[in-house]
Coordinates of C-alpha atoms in Angstrom, one line a residue:
M156 CA 75.0 -9.3 7.6
F157 CA 78.6 -10.4 7.3
R158 CA 81.9 -8.7 7.6
F159 CA 85.5 -9.7 6.8
T160 CA 87.8 -10.1 9.8
G161 CA 91.6 -9.6 9.6
D162 CA 92.3 -13.3 8.9
C163 CA 90.0 -13.1 5.9
K164 CA 87.2 -15.2 7.4
L165 CA 83.6 -14.3 7.1
T166 CA 81.9 -13.7 10.4
R167 CA 78.2 -13.0 11.0
L168 CA 77.4 -9.7 12.7
P169 CA 75.1 -10.0 15.7
A170 CA 71.4 -9.4 14.9
K171 CA 70.0 -6.1 16.1
Q172 CA 69.1 -6.7 19.7
N173 CA 66.9 -3.8 20.5
K174 CA 63.8 -3.4 18.3
T175 CA 62.3 0.0 18.1
L176 CA 59.0 0.1 19.8
D177 CA 55.9 1.2 18.0
I178 CA 54.4 4.5 19.2
V179 CA 50.8 4.7 20.3
T180 CA 49.4 8.1 21.4
V181 CA 46.2 8.8 23.1
F182 CA 45.0 12.4 22.7
H183 CA 43.3 12.7 26.1
K184 CA 41.0 15.2 27.9
A185 CA 41.0 14.5 31.7
S186 CA 37.5 16.1 32.2
S187 CA 36.0 13.6 29.7
P188 CA 34.8 10.3 31.1
A189 CA 35.1 8.7 27.7
S190 CA 38.7 9.9 27.4
V191 CA 39.5 8.6 30.9
K192 CA 38.1 5.2 29.9
V193 CA 40.2 5.1 26.8
A194 CA 43.4 6.1 28.6
N195 CA 42.8 3.3 31.2
L196 CA 42.1 0.8 28.5
V197 CA 45.2 1.6 26.4
K198 CA 47.3 1.6 29.6
Q199 CA 46.1 -1.9 30.4
I200 CA 46.8 -3.1 26.9
S201 CA 50.3 -1.6 27.1
A202 CA 51.0 -3.2 30.5
N203 CA 49.7 -6.6 29.3
A204 CA 52.0 -6.4 26.2
Q205 CA 55.0 -5.5 28.4
V206 CA 54.3 -8.4 30.9
G207 CA 53.8 -10.8 28.0
A208 CA 57.1 -9.8 26.4
T209 CA 59.0 -10.4 29.6
I210 CA 57.4 -13.8 30.2
D211 CA 58.1 -14.7 26.5
Q212 CA 61.7 -13.9 26.9
A213 CA 62.0 -16.0 30.0
S214 CA 60.3 -19.2 28.7
D215 CA 58.3 -20.6 25.8
H216 CA 54.6 -20.4 26.0
S217 CA 51.8 -21.6 23.8
A218 CA 50.0 -19.2 21.5
Q219 CA 47.1 -19.0 23.9
T220 CA 49.2 -17.2 26.5
K221 CA 51.0 -14.8 24.2
P222 CA 49.9 -11.2 24.3
G223 CA 47.8 -9.8 21.3
R224 CA 50.6 -7.4 20.3
E225 CA 54.2 -6.6 20.8
P226 CA 55.1 -4.0 23.5
F227 CA 54.7 -0.4 22.4
E228 CA 55.6 3.1 23.7
L229 CA 52.5 4.7 25.0
N230 CA 52.1 8.5 25.1
I231 CA 49.0 9.9 26.7
T232 CA 48.8 13.6 26.2
E233 CA 46.4 16.5 26.8
D234 CA 48.3 18.6 24.3
A235 CA 46.8 19.2 20.9
P236 CA 48.5 17.5 18.0
T237 CA 50.5 19.5 15.5
T238 CA 49.0 20.4 12.2
D239 CA 51.2 17.8 10.5
Q240 CA 50.0 15.2 13.0
V241 CA 46.3 16.1 12.3
Q242 CA 47.0 15.8 8.6
T243 CA 48.5 12.3 9.2
I244 CA 45.6 11.3 11.4
L245 CA 43.0 12.4 8.8
G246 CA 44.8 10.2 6.3
Y247 CA 44.5 7.2 8.7
V248 CA 40.8 7.7 9.4
G249 CA 39.8 8.4 5.8
T250 CA 37.0 10.6 4.5
G251 CA 34.3 8.9 6.6
G252 CA 36.2 9.6 9.9
I253 CA 37.1 13.2 9.4
S254 CA 34.1 14.6 11.3
K255 CA 34.9 12.3 14.3
V256 CA 38.3 13.9 14.5
I257 CA 37.6 17.6 13.8
K258 CA 34.2 19.0 15.0
G259 CA 31.9 19.9 12.1
A260 CA 34.5 19.1 9.3
R261 CA 33.2 18.0 5.9
D262 CA 36.6 17.1 4.3
E263 CA 40.3 17.3 4.9
K264 CA 40.7 20.9 3.8
D265 CA 37.8 22.0 6.0
A266 CA 39.2 19.9 8.9
L267 CA 42.6 21.6 8.7
K268 CA 41.0 25.1 8.5
R269 CA 38.8 24.4 11.5
F270 CA 41.8 22.9 13.5
K271 CA 43.9 26.0 12.7
E272 CA 41.0 28.3 13.8
S273 CA 40.7 26.5 17.2
K274 CA 42.5 23.5 18.7
E275 CA 39.3 22.9 20.6
N276 CA 37.8 21.6 17.3
F277 CA 40.0 18.5 17.7
L278 CA 37.8 15.9 19.3
R279 CA 39.1 13.6 22.1
P280 CA 39.7 10.9 22.9
L281 CA 41.7 9.8 19.8
T282 CA 44.0 6.8 19.8
V283 CA 46.7 6.7 17.1
D284 CA 49.1 3.8 16.3
W285 CA 51.6 5.8 14.3
N286 CA 53.8 2.9 13.1
N287 CA 50.8 0.9 11.7
G288 CA 48.9 3.9 10.3
K289 CA 45.7 3.4 12.3
A290 CA 43.6 5.8 14.4
I291 CA 40.2 5.6 16.2
A292 CA 38.2 8.5 17.5
G293 CA 36.0 8.0 20.5
D294 CA 35.7 5.3 23.2
N295 CA 34.6 2.3 21.2
E296 CA 36.5 -0.4 23.1
S297 CA 36.3 -3.1 20.4
E298 CA 37.6 -0.7 17.8
I299 CA 40.5 0.4 20.0
L300 CA 41.3 -3.3 20.7
K301 CA 41.2 -4.0 17.0
I302 CA 43.6 -1.3 16.0
L303 CA 46.0 -2.3 18.7
D304 CA 45.6 -6.0 17.8
A305 CA 44.8 -6.8 21.4
K306 CA 42.7 -9.7 22.6
K307 CA 39.9 -8.9 25.0
N308 CA 40.3 -10.6 28.4
D309 CA 36.6 -11.3 29.3

């Protein structure tokens, strides 16, 4: 973007320095071993992305040492999502994933009805990448890595 200065010269405005981070939420249940596993995995992915970003800013590295994704803001919550969030999540998972998000649900309408009846019908863990429109229910590590575009370090 350009602007005119007082002496009628064009000057380039500085590029936006601070990029807004993507938001990833893990809907968590502390008493669930699967949920604890997912929370720990996503924390590790987030930490690796943060470290990678800091290293990349300090020096140039080959593609092999770059993290699998840009840093993101991680929210791990035991709170139930809002009805609007559930509706968005159902859109992310598609028809085939609805029963993995809301216990016993057959379709989106049924899922929203069941969720409104009881927040306990919302199944955890559930990992959501809000900015990229992706969600994965359960503790499938490879699927979580895939939606977060992370590389597995084995």
